[in-house]
PDB file of C-alpha atoms in Angstrom:
ATOM      1  CA  MET A   1     105.959 150.761   5.909  1.00 47.00           C
ATOM      2  CA  MET A   2     102.211 150.674   5.385  1.00 54.00           C
ATOM      3  CA  HIS A   3     100.087 153.248   7.155  1.00 61.00           C
ATOM      4  CA  THR A   4      96.776 152.330   8.624  1.00 87.00           C
ATOM      5  CA  LEU A   5      94.180 151.984   5.910  1.00 93.00           C
ATOM      6  CA  THR A   6      91.243 154.343   6.400  1.00 96.00           C
ATOM      7  CA  ILE A   7      87.855 153.803   4.765  1.00 98.00           C
ATOM      8  CA  ARG A   8      85.402 156.700   4.630  1.00 97.00           C
ATOM      9  CA  PRO A   9      82.655 158.178   2.439  1.00 97.00           C
ATOM     10  CA  LEU A  10      83.696 160.112  -0.657  1.00 98.00           C
ATOM     11  CA  GLN A  11      83.856 163.868  -0.020  1.00 97.00           C
ATOM     12  CA  PRO A  12      83.870 166.842  -2.437  1.00 97.00           C
ATOM     13  CA  ALA A  13      87.557 167.497  -1.697  1.00 97.00           C
ATOM     14  CA  ASP A  14      88.329 163.984  -3.040  1.00 98.00           C
ATOM     15  CA  LYS A  15      87.258 164.740  -6.632  1.00 97.00           C
ATOM     16  CA  SER A  16      90.725 164.814  -8.193  1.00 97.00           C
ATOM     17  CA  ALA A  17      92.018 161.684  -6.449  1.00 98.00           C
ATOM     18  CA  TRP A  18      88.728 159.847  -7.129  1.00 98.00           C
ATOM     19  CA  ARG A  19      88.891 160.802 -10.816  1.00 97.00           C
ATOM     20  CA  ALA A  20      92.434 159.394 -11.128  1.00 97.00           C
ATOM     21  CA  LEU A  21      91.364 156.046  -9.611  1.00 97.00           C
ATOM     22  CA  TRP A  22      88.149 155.981 -11.672  1.00 97.00           C
ATOM     23  CA  LEU A  23      90.094 156.482 -14.899  1.00 97.00           C
ATOM     24  CA  ALA A  24      92.520 153.707 -13.894  1.00 96.00           C
ATOM     25  CA  TYR A  25      89.511 151.453 -13.212  1.00 94.00           C
ATOM     26  CA  LEU A  26      88.055 152.223 -16.643  1.00 96.00           C
ATOM     27  CA  GLU A  27      91.427 151.517 -18.240  1.00 95.00           C
ATOM     28  CA  PHE A  28      91.625 148.165 -16.425  1.00 90.00           C
ATOM     29  CA  TYR A  29      88.275 147.183 -17.964  1.00 89.00           C
ATOM     30  CA  GLN A  30      89.200 148.761 -21.319  1.00 92.00           C
ATOM     31  CA  GLN A  31      86.306 151.224 -21.188  1.00 93.00           C
ATOM     32  CA  ASP A  32      86.203 154.711 -22.622  1.00 93.00           C
ATOM     33  CA  LEU A  33      83.387 156.774 -21.152  1.00 93.00           C
ATOM     34  CA  ALA A  34      82.429 160.255 -22.231  1.00 95.00           C
ATOM     35  CA  GLN A  35      83.625 162.938 -19.796  1.00 95.00           C
ATOM     36  CA  GLU A  36      80.021 163.931 -19.033  1.00 97.00           C
ATOM     37  CA  VAL A  37      79.247 160.374 -17.851  1.00 96.00           C
ATOM     38  CA  THR A  38      82.117 160.526 -15.364  1.00 96.00           C
ATOM     39  CA  ASP A  39      81.095 164.033 -14.270  1.00 96.00           C
ATOM     40  CA  ASP A  40      77.482 162.912 -13.785  1.00 95.00           C
ATOM     41  CA  LEU A  41      78.570 159.847 -11.802  1.00 95.00           C
ATOM     42  CA  LEU A  42      80.745 161.935  -9.502  1.00 96.00           C
ATOM     43  CA  GLU A  43      77.888 164.337  -8.795  1.00 95.00           C
ATOM     44  CA  ARG A  44      75.540 161.425  -8.025  1.00 94.00           C
ATOM     45  CA  LEU A  45      78.099 159.840  -5.715  1.00 96.00           C
ATOM     46  CA  LEU A  46      78.333 163.087  -3.772  1.00 96.00           C
ATOM     47  CA  SER A  47      74.582 163.778  -3.700  1.00 93.00           C
ATOM     48  CA  GLU A  48      73.282 161.083  -1.294  1.00 76.00           C
ATOM     49  CA  ASN A  49      70.690 160.096  -3.926  1.00 79.00           C
ATOM     50  CA  GLY A  50      71.116 156.626  -5.338  1.00 81.00           C
ATOM     51  CA  HIS A  51      74.737 155.586  -5.670  1.00 93.00           C
ATOM     52  CA  ARG A  52      77.075 155.782  -2.708  1.00 96.00           C
ATOM     53  CA  ALA A  53      80.854 155.763  -2.600  1.00 98.00           C
ATOM     54  CA  LEU A  54      83.494 154.826  -0.072  1.00 98.00           C
ATOM     55  CA  VAL A  55      87.189 155.470  -0.557  1.00 98.00           C
ATOM     56  CA  ALA A  56      90.290 153.944   0.984  1.00 97.00           C
ATOM     57  CA  PHE A  57      93.276 155.989   2.048  1.00 96.00           C
ATOM     58  CA  GLU A  58      96.777 154.908   2.956  1.00 94.00           C
ATOM     59  CA  GLY A  59      98.028 157.936   4.836  1.00 92.00           C
ATOM     60  CA  ASP A  60      96.993 160.920   2.692  1.00 93.00           C
ATOM     61  CA  THR A  61      96.796 158.961  -0.562  1.00 95.00           C
ATOM     62  CA  MET A  62      93.542 157.595  -1.947  1.00 97.00           C
ATOM     63  CA  VAL A  63      94.251 153.988  -2.923  1.00 97.00           C
ATOM     64  CA  GLY A  64      90.824 152.481  -3.527  1.00 97.00           C
ATOM     65  CA  LEU A  65      87.168 153.117  -4.215  1.00 98.00           C
ATOM     66  CA  VAL A  66      83.890 151.259  -4.083  1.00 98.00           C
ATOM     67  CA  HIS A  67      80.497 152.325  -5.470  1.00 98.00           C
ATOM     68  CA  TYR A  68      77.255 150.704  -4.384  1.00 97.00           C
ATOM     69  CA  LEU A  69      73.531 151.294  -4.333  1.00 95.00           C
ATOM     70  CA  PHE A  70      70.422 149.978  -2.658  1.00 95.00           C
ATOM     71  CA  HIS A  71      67.459 148.941  -4.762  1.00 94.00           C
ATOM     72  CA  ASP A  72      64.071 147.319  -4.371  1.00 94.00           C
ATOM     73  CA  SER A  73      63.744 143.629  -5.027  1.00 90.00           C
ATOM     74  CA  THR A  74      60.847 141.608  -6.383  1.00 92.00           C
ATOM     75  CA  TRP A  75      61.892 138.731  -4.107  1.00 88.00           C
ATOM     76  CA  SER A  76      61.832 140.637  -0.834  1.00 91.00           C
ATOM     77  CA  SER A  77      60.013 143.503   0.845  1.00 93.00           C
ATOM     78  CA  GLN A  78      63.432 144.861   1.817  1.00 93.00           C
ATOM     79  CA  MET A  79      66.016 146.458  -0.436  1.00 94.00           C
ATOM     80  CA  THR A  80      69.196 144.722  -1.522  1.00 93.00           C
ATOM     81  CA  CYS A  81      72.648 146.197  -2.124  1.00 95.00           C
ATOM     82  CA  TYR A  82      74.503 146.072  -5.432  1.00 95.00           C
ATOM     83  CA  LEU A  83      78.258 146.626  -5.215  1.00 95.00           C
ATOM     84  CA  GLU A  84      78.819 148.068  -8.676  1.00 95.00           C
ATOM     85  CA  ASP A  85      82.469 149.154  -8.841  1.00 96.00           C
ATOM     86  CA  LEU A  86      85.522 148.206  -6.799  1.00 96.00           C
ATOM     87  CA  PHE A  87      89.057 149.298  -7.572  1.00 96.00           C
ATOM     88  CA  VAL A  88      92.323 149.272  -5.650  1.00 96.00           C
ATOM     89  CA  ALA A  89      95.526 150.855  -6.959  1.00 95.00           C
ATOM     90  CA  PRO A  90      97.739 148.130  -8.465  1.00 92.00           C
ATOM     91  CA  THR A  91     100.518 148.773  -5.950  1.00 90.00           C
ATOM     92  CA  LEU A  92      98.134 147.995  -3.055  1.00 88.00           C
ATOM     93  CA  ARG A  93      96.485 144.865  -4.429  1.00 86.00           C
ATOM     94  CA  GLY A  94      96.840 142.020  -1.972  1.00 83.00           C
ATOM     95  CA  SER A  95      97.184 144.470   0.920  1.00 86.00           C
ATOM     96  CA  GLY A  96      93.681 143.951   2.292  1.00 90.00           C
ATOM     97  CA  ALA A  97      92.312 147.208   0.870  1.00 94.00           C
ATOM     98  CA  GLY A  98      89.780 145.454  -1.388  1.00 94.00           C
ATOM     99  CA  ARG A  99      88.561 143.273   1.456  1.00 95.00           C
ATOM    100  CA  LYS A 100      88.178 146.295   3.743  1.00 96.00           C
ATOM    101  CA  LEU A 101      86.203 148.181   1.093  1.00 97.00           C
ATOM    102  CA  ILE A 102      83.855 145.229   0.589  1.00 96.00           C
ATOM    103  CA  GLU A 103      83.468 144.764   4.337  1.00 96.00           C
ATOM    104  CA  ALA A 104      82.579 148.473   4.608  1.00 97.00           C
ATOM    105  CA  VAL A 105      79.803 147.904   2.050  1.00 97.00           C
ATOM    106  CA  TYR A 106      78.660 144.877   4.078  1.00 96.00           C
ATOM    107  CA  ALA A 107      78.510 147.135   7.153  1.00 97.00           C
ATOM    108  CA  ALA A 108      76.535 149.780   5.235  1.00 96.00           C
ATOM    109  CA  ALA A 109      74.088 147.101   4.056  1.00 95.00           C
ATOM    110  CA  ASP A 110      73.667 145.839   7.609  1.00 96.00           C
ATOM    111  CA  ALA A 111      73.110 149.382   8.898  1.00 95.00           C
ATOM    112  CA  GLU A 112      70.552 150.407   6.260  1.00 92.00           C
ATOM    113  CA  PRO A 113      67.177 150.015   8.013  1.00 89.00           C
ATOM    114  CA  ARG A 114      65.248 149.429   4.781  1.00 88.00           C
ATOM    115  CA  ALA A 115      67.662 146.780   3.486  1.00 90.00           C
ATOM    116  CA  SER A 116      67.990 143.039   3.950  1.00 90.00           C
ATOM    117  CA  GLY A 117      71.764 143.090   4.429  1.00 90.00           C
ATOM    118  CA  ASN A 118      72.235 141.195   1.166  1.00 91.00           C
ATOM    119  CA  VAL A 119      75.085 142.390  -1.068  1.00 94.00           C
ATOM    120  CA  TYR A 120      75.890 141.136  -4.557  1.00 93.00           C
ATOM    121  CA  TRP A 121      78.324 142.043  -7.332  1.00 91.00           C
ATOM    122  CA  HIS A 122      79.666 140.930 -10.702  1.00 90.00           C
ATOM    123  CA  THR A 123      83.143 140.631 -12.122  1.00 86.00           C
ATOM    124  CA  HIS A 124      84.667 139.407 -15.352  1.00 83.00           C
ATOM    125  CA  ASP A 125      85.444 135.695 -15.309  1.00 82.00           C
ATOM    126  CA  HIS A 126      89.046 136.505 -16.282  1.00 83.00           C
ATOM    127  CA  ASN A 127      89.568 138.826 -13.281  1.00 82.00           C
ATOM    128  CA  GLU A 128      91.433 136.045 -11.484  1.00 82.00           C
ATOM    129  CA  ARG A 129      93.215 138.193  -8.904  1.00 84.00           C
ATOM    130  CA  ALA A 130      89.984 139.767  -7.664  1.00 83.00           C
ATOM    131  CA  ARG A 131      88.215 136.429  -7.725  1.00 81.00           C
ATOM    132  CA  LEU A 132      90.759 135.038  -5.253  1.00 79.00           C
ATOM    133  CA  LEU A 133      89.417 137.580  -2.759  1.00 79.00           C
ATOM    134  CA  TYR A 134      85.773 137.225  -3.783  1.00 84.00           C
ATOM    135  CA  ASP A 135      85.905 133.453  -3.322  1.00 83.00           C
ATOM    136  CA  ARG A 136      86.985 134.017   0.305  1.00 87.00           C
ATOM    137  CA  ILE A 137      84.404 136.646   1.274  1.00 86.00           C
ATOM    138  CA  GLY A 138      81.406 135.817  -0.888  1.00 89.00           C
ATOM    139  CA  ASP A 139      79.513 132.929  -2.413  1.00 86.00           C
ATOM    140  CA  LEU A 140      79.807 132.371  -6.153  1.00 84.00           C
ATOM    141  CA  SER A 141      76.290 132.350  -7.572  1.00 86.00           C
ATOM    142  CA  ASP A 142      75.184 130.007 -10.328  1.00 82.00           C
ATOM    143  CA  PHE A 143      73.446 132.806 -12.254  1.00 79.00           C
ATOM    144  CA  VAL A 144      74.514 133.583 -15.806  1.00 72.00           C
ATOM    145  CA  ARG A 145      74.299 137.202 -16.926  1.00 75.00           C
ATOM    146  CA  TYR A 146      72.885 138.285 -20.279  1.00 79.00           C
ATOM    147  CA  ASP A 147      73.047 141.719 -21.874  1.00 78.00           C
ATOM    148  CA  ARG A 148      70.718 143.160 -24.486  1.00 78.00           C
ATOM    149  CA  SER A 149      72.038 142.764 -28.020  1.00 76.00           C
ATOM    150  CA  ARG A 150      72.402 146.047 -29.877  1.00 80.00           C
TER     151      ARG A 150
END
């Protein structure tokens, strides 16, 4: 039986559970970050400067996370919101947890007085399961992303 899903801001007591989900997220995207990068991110998420984090709980178990930030835009006098990371434990995918996390970011964007309410994000084109959700709650942009060659 599924408990009620609770979404709330990340708290210092959540560090261990957040780290486990973060590492699973990195594994999903086949990324290997240095420990100090993860440590720095966690401190920023808890600092109220820049990045923000919400987490999803089923009962007492953290089952999802979302990281986002507000930034200035050259196309508006108001800030916009970038949803940078979203991850739901594999056993809870399809449960509505991802949708609720995104909707919580939408609510944060609507509540931020300096922001336009706009929210955008990226995903890999092969992330078909997530794209099923994204196609229902967002509009696919026609922008193509480029990265600097190194």
